[in-house]
Short mmCIF file of C-alpha atoms in Angstrom, two decimals:
data_model
loop_
_atom_site.label_atom_id
_atom_site.label_comp_id
_atom_site.label_asym_id
_atom_site.label_seq_id
_atom_site.Cartn_x
_atom_site.Cartn_y
_atom_site.Cartn_z
CA MET A 1 2.69 -26.41 0.14
CA ASN A 2 3.62 -29.71 -1.39
CA LEU A 3 4.52 -28.09 -5.57
CA LEU A 4 4.16 -30.37 -8.03
CA LEU A 5 5.87 -29.70 -11.67
CA SER A 6 6.13 -30.08 -14.89
CA GLU A 7 9.39 -30.21 -16.85
CA GLY A 8 11.01 -27.04 -17.63
CA GLN A 9 9.10 -25.55 -14.49
CA VAL A 10 11.32 -24.77 -11.74
CA LEU A 11 10.24 -23.19 -8.22
CA ALA A 12 12.30 -19.70 -7.85
CA GLN A 13 13.96 -19.55 -4.61
CA THR A 14 13.14 -15.93 -3.41
CA SER A 15 14.67 -13.35 -0.83
CA TYR A 16 14.02 -9.44 0.22
CA ASP A 17 16.49 -6.96 0.40
CA LEU A 18 15.78 -6.06 3.99
CA ASP A 19 17.52 -1.58 3.58
CA LEU A 20 14.52 -1.98 0.59
CA VAL A 21 12.30 -3.88 3.62
CA ALA A 22 13.61 -1.42 5.10
CA LEU A 23 12.42 1.50 3.49
CA SER A 24 9.61 0.02 3.04
CA TYR A 25 7.99 0.38 6.46
CA ALA A 26 9.55 3.81 6.48
CA ILE A 27 7.80 5.20 3.15
CA ALA A 28 4.96 3.38 4.86
CA VAL A 29 4.79 5.05 8.30
CA LEU A 30 5.48 8.78 6.02
CA GLY A 31 2.16 7.54 3.80
CA SER A 32 0.54 7.15 7.35
CA PHE A 33 1.63 10.48 10.01
CA VAL A 34 1.15 12.42 6.18
CA ALA A 35 -2.74 10.88 6.30
CA LEU A 36 -3.33 11.37 9.88
CA THR A 37 -2.20 15.16 9.73
CA ALA A 38 -4.56 15.71 6.92
CA ALA A 39 -7.26 13.76 8.81
CA ARG A 40 -7.65 15.99 11.80
CA ASN A 41 -8.93 18.05 9.42
CA ILE A 42 -11.74 16.14 7.51
CA ARG A 43 -14.60 17.42 9.63
CA GLY A 44 -15.55 20.87 9.58
CA PRO A 45 -18.65 23.44 11.03
CA ASN A 46 -20.47 22.65 7.62
CA GLY A 47 -19.38 18.86 7.25
CA LEU A 48 -17.00 17.06 5.55
CA GLN A 49 -14.25 19.27 4.50
CA TRP A 50 -13.50 17.06 0.76
CA ARG A 51 -10.35 18.31 0.14
CA ASN A 52 -8.77 17.04 3.45
CA VAL A 53 -10.28 14.21 2.78
CA LEU A 54 -8.84 13.20 -0.53
CA ALA A 55 -5.84 14.76 1.00
CA SER A 56 -5.77 12.15 3.75
CA GLY A 57 -6.85 9.03 1.21
CA ALA A 58 -4.29 9.79 -1.34
CA ALA A 59 -1.48 10.22 1.34
CA LEU A 60 -2.86 6.62 3.12
CA GLY A 61 -3.46 5.13 0.14
CA GLY A 62 -1.14 7.15 -2.52
CA ILE A 63 2.25 6.68 0.05
CA GLY A 64 1.89 4.38 2.87
CA VAL A 65 -0.25 1.17 1.07
CA TRP A 66 1.02 1.51 -3.12
CA SER A 67 4.16 3.09 -2.65
CA MET A 68 5.31 0.89 0.27
CA HIS A 69 3.96 -2.45 -1.99
CA PHE A 70 5.80 -1.53 -4.87
CA THR A 71 8.66 -0.69 -2.92
CA GLY A 72 8.47 -3.55 -1.39
CA MET A 73 7.83 -5.79 -4.71
CA LEU A 74 11.65 -4.01 -5.41
CA ALA A 75 12.74 -5.48 -2.47
CA LEU A 76 12.19 -9.31 -3.59
CA LYS A 77 14.87 -10.86 -5.64
CA LEU A 78 13.03 -12.68 -7.65
CA GLY A 79 15.81 -14.63 -9.48
CA MET A 80 14.22 -13.49 -13.10
CA GLY A 81 14.16 -10.73 -14.92
CA SER A 82 10.95 -9.08 -14.29
CA SER A 83 8.46 -6.06 -15.94
CA TYR A 84 5.15 -3.89 -14.65
CA SER A 85 2.24 -3.43 -16.34
CA VAL A 86 1.36 0.24 -16.53
CA LEU A 87 -2.51 -0.53 -16.56
CA GLU A 88 -2.41 -2.33 -14.03
CA THR A 89 0.20 -0.54 -10.92
CA LEU A 90 -1.94 2.69 -11.99
CA VAL A 91 -5.09 1.70 -11.54
CA SER A 92 -4.12 -0.35 -8.11
CA LEU A 93 -3.03 3.09 -7.63
CA VAL A 94 -7.02 4.64 -8.00
CA ALA A 95 -7.94 1.53 -5.91
CA ALA A 96 -6.08 2.23 -2.80
CA MET A 97 -6.79 6.13 -2.59
CA GLY A 98 -10.09 5.49 -3.15
CA ALA A 99 -10.61 3.07 -1.12
CA THR A 100 -9.21 4.99 1.75
CA SER A 101 -11.13 8.05 0.87
CA ALA A 102 -14.26 6.58 0.69
CA ALA A 103 -13.32 4.40 3.54
CA LEU A 104 -12.27 7.98 5.89
CA ALA A 105 -15.67 10.02 4.56
CA PHE A 106 -17.37 7.04 5.46
CA VAL A 107 -16.14 7.31 9.10
CA ALA A 108 -15.56 10.71 9.59
CA LEU A 109 -18.65 12.44 10.64
CA ARG A 110 -18.85 9.56 13.89
CA PRO A 111 -15.77 8.30 14.30
CA ASN A 112 -17.23 7.46 18.13
CA SER A 113 -18.80 4.57 16.52
CA LEU A 114 -18.09 0.76 16.79
CA ALA A 115 -19.78 -0.22 13.93
CA ARG A 116 -18.77 2.74 11.77
CA VAL A 117 -15.38 2.25 12.04
CA LEU A 118 -15.48 -1.84 11.30
CA GLY A 119 -17.73 -1.23 8.48
CA ALA A 120 -15.19 1.05 6.97
CA GLY A 121 -12.60 -0.58 7.90
CA THR A 122 -13.24 -3.62 6.45
CA LEU A 123 -13.72 -1.36 3.18
CA LEU A 124 -10.65 0.10 3.15
CA GLY A 125 -8.47 -3.82 3.91
CA LEU A 126 -10.65 -4.82 1.59
CA GLY A 127 -9.32 -1.94 -1.29
CA VAL A 128 -5.64 -2.37 0.94
CA ALA A 129 -5.60 -6.69 -0.84
CA PHE A 130 -7.57 -5.74 -3.32
CA MET A 131 -4.88 -3.05 -4.86
CA HIS A 132 -2.25 -5.53 -3.18
CA TYR A 133 -3.24 -8.11 -5.69
CA LEU A 134 -3.69 -6.12 -8.74
CA GLY A 135 -0.06 -4.99 -8.47
CA MET A 136 1.39 -8.39 -8.13
CA ALA A 137 -1.18 -9.47 -11.30
CA GLY A 138 0.60 -6.94 -12.88
CA MET A 139 3.90 -8.59 -12.66
CA ARG A 140 5.78 -9.31 -16.04
CA PHE A 141 8.28 -12.60 -15.80
CA PRO A 142 9.17 -15.61 -17.77
CA GLY A 143 6.94 -17.68 -15.59
CA PHE A 144 3.79 -17.69 -12.59
CA ILE A 145 2.27 -17.64 -9.11
CA LEU A 146 0.75 -21.00 -7.45
CA TRP A 147 -1.42 -19.08 -4.56
CA SER A 148 -1.69 -20.94 -1.42
CA TRP A 149 -5.46 -19.78 -0.37
CA ASP A 150 -5.21 -20.19 3.03
CA VAL A 151 -2.34 -17.22 3.61
CA ILE A 152 -4.53 -14.80 1.31
CA GLY A 153 -7.09 -15.43 3.27
CA LEU A 154 -4.62 -14.37 6.28
CA SER A 155 -3.96 -11.50 3.90
CA VAL A 156 -7.02 -10.13 3.71
CA PHE A 157 -7.87 -10.70 7.96
CA ILE A 158 -4.82 -8.99 8.59
CA ALA A 159 -5.28 -6.59 6.02
CA VAL A 160 -9.08 -5.84 7.76
CA VAL A 161 -7.90 -5.69 11.04
CA ALA A 162 -4.49 -3.03 9.98
CA ALA A 163 -7.49 -0.66 8.69
CA SER A 164 -9.93 -0.98 11.42
CA ALA A 165 -7.72 0.37 14.02
CA ALA A 166 -6.00 2.44 11.40
CA LEU A 167 -8.95 4.47 11.50
CA TRP A 168 -9.65 4.47 15.08
CA LEU A 169 -6.53 6.02 15.15
CA THR A 170 -6.94 8.51 12.83
CA PHE A 171 -9.58 10.53 14.69
CA ARG A 172 -7.75 9.91 18.34
CA ALA A 173 -3.96 10.63 17.55
CA ARG A 174 -4.55 14.65 18.25
CA ARG A 175 -0.73 15.49 19.81
CA VAL A 176 1.88 15.04 17.37
CA VAL A 177 3.54 12.62 19.62
CA LEU A 178 0.40 9.92 19.61
CA ARG A 179 0.56 10.63 15.51
CA VAL A 180 3.99 9.28 15.60
CA ALA A 181 3.31 6.55 17.69
CA ALA A 182 -0.18 5.68 15.47
CA ALA A 183 1.68 6.11 12.49
CA LEU A 184 4.59 3.81 13.40
CA VAL A 185 2.24 1.44 14.53
CA MET A 186 -0.14 1.41 11.14
CA GLY A 187 3.45 1.59 9.17
CA LEU A 188 3.82 -1.44 10.81
CA ALA A 189 0.52 -3.49 9.84
CA VAL A 190 0.55 -2.53 6.40
CA CYS A 191 3.63 -3.38 6.25
CA ALA A 192 2.19 -7.29 7.98
CA MET A 193 -0.60 -7.30 5.14
CA HIS A 194 1.99 -6.86 2.19
CA TYR A 195 4.27 -9.41 3.19
CA THR A 196 1.57 -11.86 4.34
CA GLY A 197 0.26 -11.46 1.46
CA MET A 198 3.88 -12.03 -0.55
CA ALA A 199 4.48 -15.45 1.32
CA ALA A 200 1.59 -16.49 -0.15
CA ALA A 201 2.71 -16.63 -4.10
CA ASP A 202 5.83 -18.95 -4.56
CA PHE A 203 6.69 -18.14 -8.17
CA ILE A 204 7.31 -20.63 -11.07
CA CYS A 205 9.91 -19.74 -13.66
CA THR A 206 9.20 -21.51 -17.18
CA ALA A 207 11.80 -19.89 -19.38
CA PRO A 208 16.15 -21.70 -19.62
CA GLU A 209 18.71 -20.72 -17.19
CA SER A 210 19.98 -18.67 -20.16
CA THR A 211 16.88 -16.20 -21.00
CA ARG A 212 16.04 -16.32 -17.04
CA PHE A 213 17.25 -12.64 -16.62
CA ALA A 214 16.43 -10.60 -19.61
CA THR A 215 14.02 -7.88 -18.77
CA PRO A 216 10.60 -8.15 -20.22
CA THR A 217 9.49 -5.69 -23.30
CA GLY A 218 7.16 -4.34 -24.81
CA SER A 219 4.00 -1.72 -24.43
CA GLY A 220 3.15 -0.53 -21.89
CA MET A 221 5.30 -2.04 -18.97
CA ILE A 222 8.19 -0.27 -16.93
CA ASN A 223 10.67 -2.30 -15.73
CA ALA A 224 11.80 -3.22 -12.56
CA MET A 225 15.07 -0.66 -12.09
CA GLN A 226 12.18 2.38 -13.82
CA LEU A 227 10.26 1.66 -10.52
CA ALA A 228 12.28 1.16 -8.74
CA ALA A 229 13.71 4.38 -9.09
CA LEU A 230 10.13 6.01 -9.61
CA THR A 231 8.19 5.07 -6.33
CA PRO A 232 10.04 6.46 -3.86
CA MET A 233 10.33 9.98 -5.74
CA VAL A 234 6.56 9.59 -6.06
CA ALA A 235 6.04 9.26 -2.21
CA ILE A 236 8.25 11.87 -1.32
CA ALA A 237 6.62 14.07 -4.13
CA MET A 238 3.10 13.22 -1.91
CA ALA A 239 3.95 14.14 0.61
CA VAL A 240 5.89 16.95 0.02
CA VAL A 241 2.38 18.34 -1.47
CA ILE A 242 0.42 17.17 0.57
CA GLY A 243 1.96 18.71 3.47
CA LEU A 244 2.35 21.56 2.15
CA GLU A 245 -0.79 22.07 1.22
CA GLN A 246 -1.78 21.18 4.88
CA VAL A 247 0.37 24.10 6.56
CA LEU A 248 -0.24 26.96 4.15
CA ARG A 249 -4.52 25.65 4.68
CA LYS A 250 -4.14 25.69 8.16
CA ASN A 251 -2.17 29.81 8.03
CA LEU A 252 -4.81 30.90 5.67
CA THR A 253 -7.19 29.79 7.88
CA GLN A 254 -5.85 31.64 10.63
CA SER A 255 -4.71 34.75 9.82
CA ALA A 256 -9.21 35.48 8.01
#
């Protein structure tokens, strides 16, 4: 994309920390595996088991999508100081978990219905894309973003296709080996959407070089370094809590 920049505006030369990119993929796979495991118990003899719906939504939306997104954002070397708005960050978490839970609930009772899988996949994909771009809207840095709308469209298409495939796999991966394979595929799909969405953004710096690396501060903001420590811990903690809840529930059911 040819950019016409005004005086004092500089196109940021971005790059990625490959270790954090790898960590973002690992988090996406972790969330996907926990979600696939919890999703096995969504359907009960009396209909939907809402605790398992929410557990699956929290795992896939909260860990596999949200935590992966912000780990991927931390992998971005922006060449400027950056922070994140707490409001947009938290709303994006709720959006990811809500869209995932709603999609799983919609498709769970008739997982063999292609129409339901595609409908739920569209809902989930749009929810993931909304979470991604809302999370980016929460970035605070000395400049602004110029968007490539065709690449945004491609990222949304990838999100819908990936979400539909994820939902189809969710109710078919019964064996542990198959769930691991499905989680690896789902993690790859989530990362593909994220990094395609990142490719749609050109970051324009408007600050002089002397203040470019100053971290934006203010009420309701969290700086990138704090988020770097928080996001992986949230992902791991959520995975442990959801995993333990599923194990305890299974043991209680078998002993009843």
